[in-house]
Structures are given as structure tokens and as C-alpha cells.
Amino acid sequence: MTSLVLCSVPDQSAALSEIARVLEPGGTLRFFEHVRSESARMRRAQHVLDATIWPPLNGGCHTGRDTLRALADARFTVTECERVRFPDTSFPLPAAEHVLGTAVLRDRRPS
């Protein structure tokens, strides 16, 4: 289970590789993470925040990482995924974009 971890680790790919290393093929990862917005305007705001003040003020958190793509690149298949806005405010906030879901490890890397 990851909860607001993959947005904060210095190397998302390395963290996912380590998770994949300890899971058996078919193992399940449940996640709740910040994610890159589907809105181009909000992605620009996330990019500006991630490149400036947000990570130093929030424990290294990056609001606009493409976590779903990173999961696929790490050999996970997302089997359930719900986009949620948290907090759900009437005014959109760059840090409110999240995904909640489950991913299954496809296979091991060849040795």
C-alpha cells in the first residue's frame, strides 16, 4: 500500500522497482497518490508549483507526477482506478488531484 508516498520520494521509478522486487508476480499494490491533472491548465499550475515552492514546503511532494504512467513502466497493470479531488472544493487546487486504486504486478524482470 502506498499513500502519498510516490509523489514524495526522490526517485519514483526506483521506489516502484523496489516494490516490484518484493512482490510476487500477480501481487497487488493499493495506492492513493497525487497525480498529474487531466486539465492542461491545472498541469501547468502543478508544473510551476513542483518546480518552485511546493516540494520544499511539503516534504518533497510533487503534485503533478504521472504516477499512472510510472506504474505501467514498472510492470504494473492498474486494475481499479478512481480519480478523486481531495479536498473537494469548489475552487480547483493543484494538490487536490489524486488517484485511488489497485495495480497488479505483471511479471518479473529477466535476470
CSV table of C-alpha atoms in Angstrom, one decimal:
chain,number,residue,atom,x,y,z
A,1,MET,CA,0.0,0.0,0.0
A,2,THR,CA,1.2,3.5,-0.8
A,3,SER,CA,-0.4,6.6,0.4
A,4,LEU,CA,1.1,9.9,-0.7
A,5,VAL,CA,4.5,8.2,-1.0
A,6,LEU,CA,5.1,8.0,-4.7
A,7,CYS,CA,4.5,11.8,-5.0
A,8,SER,CA,7.2,12.4,-2.4
A,9,VAL,CA,10.1,10.0,-3.0
A,10,PRO,CA,13.1,11.5,-4.8
A,11,ASP,CA,13.1,8.7,-7.4
A,12,GLN,CA,9.6,7.4,-8.2
A,13,SER,CA,11.0,4.8,-10.6
A,14,ALA,CA,13.4,3.4,-8.0
A,15,ALA,CA,10.7,3.2,-5.4
A,16,LEU,CA,8.4,1.3,-7.8
A,17,SER,CA,11.2,-1.0,-8.8
A,18,GLU,CA,11.8,-1.9,-5.1
A,19,ILE,CA,8.0,-2.5,-4.6
A,20,ALA,CA,8.1,-4.8,-7.7
A,21,ARG,CA,11.1,-6.6,-6.4
A,22,VAL,CA,9.4,-7.7,-3.2
A,23,LEU,CA,6.0,-8.6,-4.8
A,24,GLU,CA,5.4,-11.9,-6.4
A,25,PRO,CA,4.0,-11.7,-10.0
A,26,GLY,CA,0.3,-11.2,-9.6
A,27,GLY,CA,0.9,-9.3,-6.3
A,28,THR,CA,-1.3,-6.4,-5.6
A,29,LEU,CA,-0.3,-2.8,-4.9
A,30,ARG,CA,-3.0,-0.5,-3.5
A,31,PHE,CA,-2.4,3.2,-3.9
A,32,PHE,CA,-3.7,6.7,-3.0
A,33,GLU,CA,-1.5,9.3,-4.6
A,34,HIS,CA,-1.3,12.8,-6.0
A,35,VAL,CA,-1.4,12.7,-9.8
A,36,ARG,CA,-1.0,14.8,-12.8
A,37,SER,CA,-4.2,16.6,-13.7
A,38,GLU,CA,-6.2,15.8,-16.8
A,39,SER,CA,-6.6,19.5,-17.3
A,40,ALA,CA,-3.9,21.3,-19.3
A,41,ARG,CA,-4.3,24.5,-17.3
A,42,MET,CA,-4.0,22.6,-14.0
A,43,ARG,CA,-1.0,20.7,-15.3
A,44,ARG,CA,0.8,24.0,-15.9
A,45,ALA,CA,0.0,25.1,-12.4
A,46,GLN,CA,1.2,21.8,-11.0
A,47,HIS,CA,4.4,22.1,-13.0
A,48,VAL,CA,5.1,25.6,-11.7
A,49,LEU,CA,4.5,24.6,-8.1
A,50,ASP,CA,6.5,21.4,-8.4
A,51,ALA,CA,9.5,23.4,-9.8
A,52,THR,CA,9.4,26.0,-7.1
A,53,ILE,CA,7.9,26.1,-3.7
A,54,TRP,CA,5.7,23.0,-3.2
A,55,PRO,CA,8.3,20.2,-2.7
A,56,PRO,CA,10.4,22.2,-0.1
A,57,LEU,CA,7.3,23.2,1.8
A,58,ASN,CA,5.6,19.8,1.7
A,59,GLY,CA,8.2,17.0,2.4
A,60,GLY,CA,9.3,16.6,-1.2
A,61,CYS,CA,5.8,16.2,-2.6
A,62,HIS,CA,5.2,16.7,-6.3
A,63,THR,CA,1.6,17.3,-7.2
A,64,GLY,CA,1.9,16.6,-10.9
A,65,ARG,CA,3.8,13.4,-11.3
A,66,ASP,CA,2.4,11.0,-13.9
A,67,THR,CA,2.0,8.2,-11.4
A,68,LEU,CA,-0.2,6.0,-13.5
A,69,ARG,CA,2.4,6.0,-16.3
A,70,ALA,CA,5.1,5.2,-13.8
A,71,LEU,CA,3.1,2.2,-12.6
A,72,ALA,CA,2.8,0.9,-16.1
A,73,ASP,CA,6.5,1.5,-16.7
A,74,ALA,CA,7.3,-0.5,-13.6
A,75,ARG,CA,5.3,-3.6,-14.9
A,76,PHE,CA,2.1,-2.9,-13.0
A,77,THR,CA,-1.3,-3.2,-14.6
A,78,VAL,CA,-3.8,-0.8,-13.0
A,79,THR,CA,-7.0,-2.9,-12.4
A,80,GLU,CA,-9.0,-0.3,-10.5
A,81,CYS,CA,-8.6,3.4,-10.5
A,82,GLU,CA,-10.7,6.3,-9.4
A,83,ARG,CA,-9.8,9.9,-9.8
A,84,VAL,CA,-10.7,11.9,-6.7
A,85,ARG,CA,-10.4,15.5,-5.7
A,86,PHE,CA,-9.4,15.9,-2.1
A,87,PRO,CA,-10.2,18.2,-0.6
A,88,ASP,CA,-13.3,18.5,-2.8
A,89,THR,CA,-13.6,22.3,-3.1
A,90,SER,CA,-15.5,24.5,-5.5
A,91,PHE,CA,-12.2,26.1,-6.5
A,92,PRO,CA,-9.7,23.7,-8.1
A,93,LEU,CA,-6.4,23.3,-6.3
A,94,PRO,CA,-3.3,21.8,-7.9
A,95,ALA,CA,-2.7,19.5,-4.9
A,96,ALA,CA,-6.3,18.1,-4.9
A,97,GLU,CA,-5.8,15.8,-7.8
A,98,HIS,CA,-5.5,12.2,-6.6
A,99,VAL,CA,-5.9,8.6,-7.8
A,100,LEU,CA,-7.2,5.8,-5.6
A,101,GLY,CA,-6.7,2.3,-7.0
A,102,THR,CA,-5.2,-1.1,-7.3
A,103,ALA,CA,-2.4,-2.4,-9.6
A,104,VAL,CA,-1.1,-5.9,-10.2
A,105,LEU,CA,2.5,-6.8,-10.9
A,106,ARG,CA,2.6,-8.4,-14.3
A,107,ASP,CA,5.9,-10.4,-14.2
A,108,ARG,CA,9.5,-10.2,-13.0
A,109,ARG,CA,12.3,-8.7,-15.0
A,110,PRO,CA,14.5,-11.2,-16.7
A,111,SER,CA,17.7,-11.8,-14.7
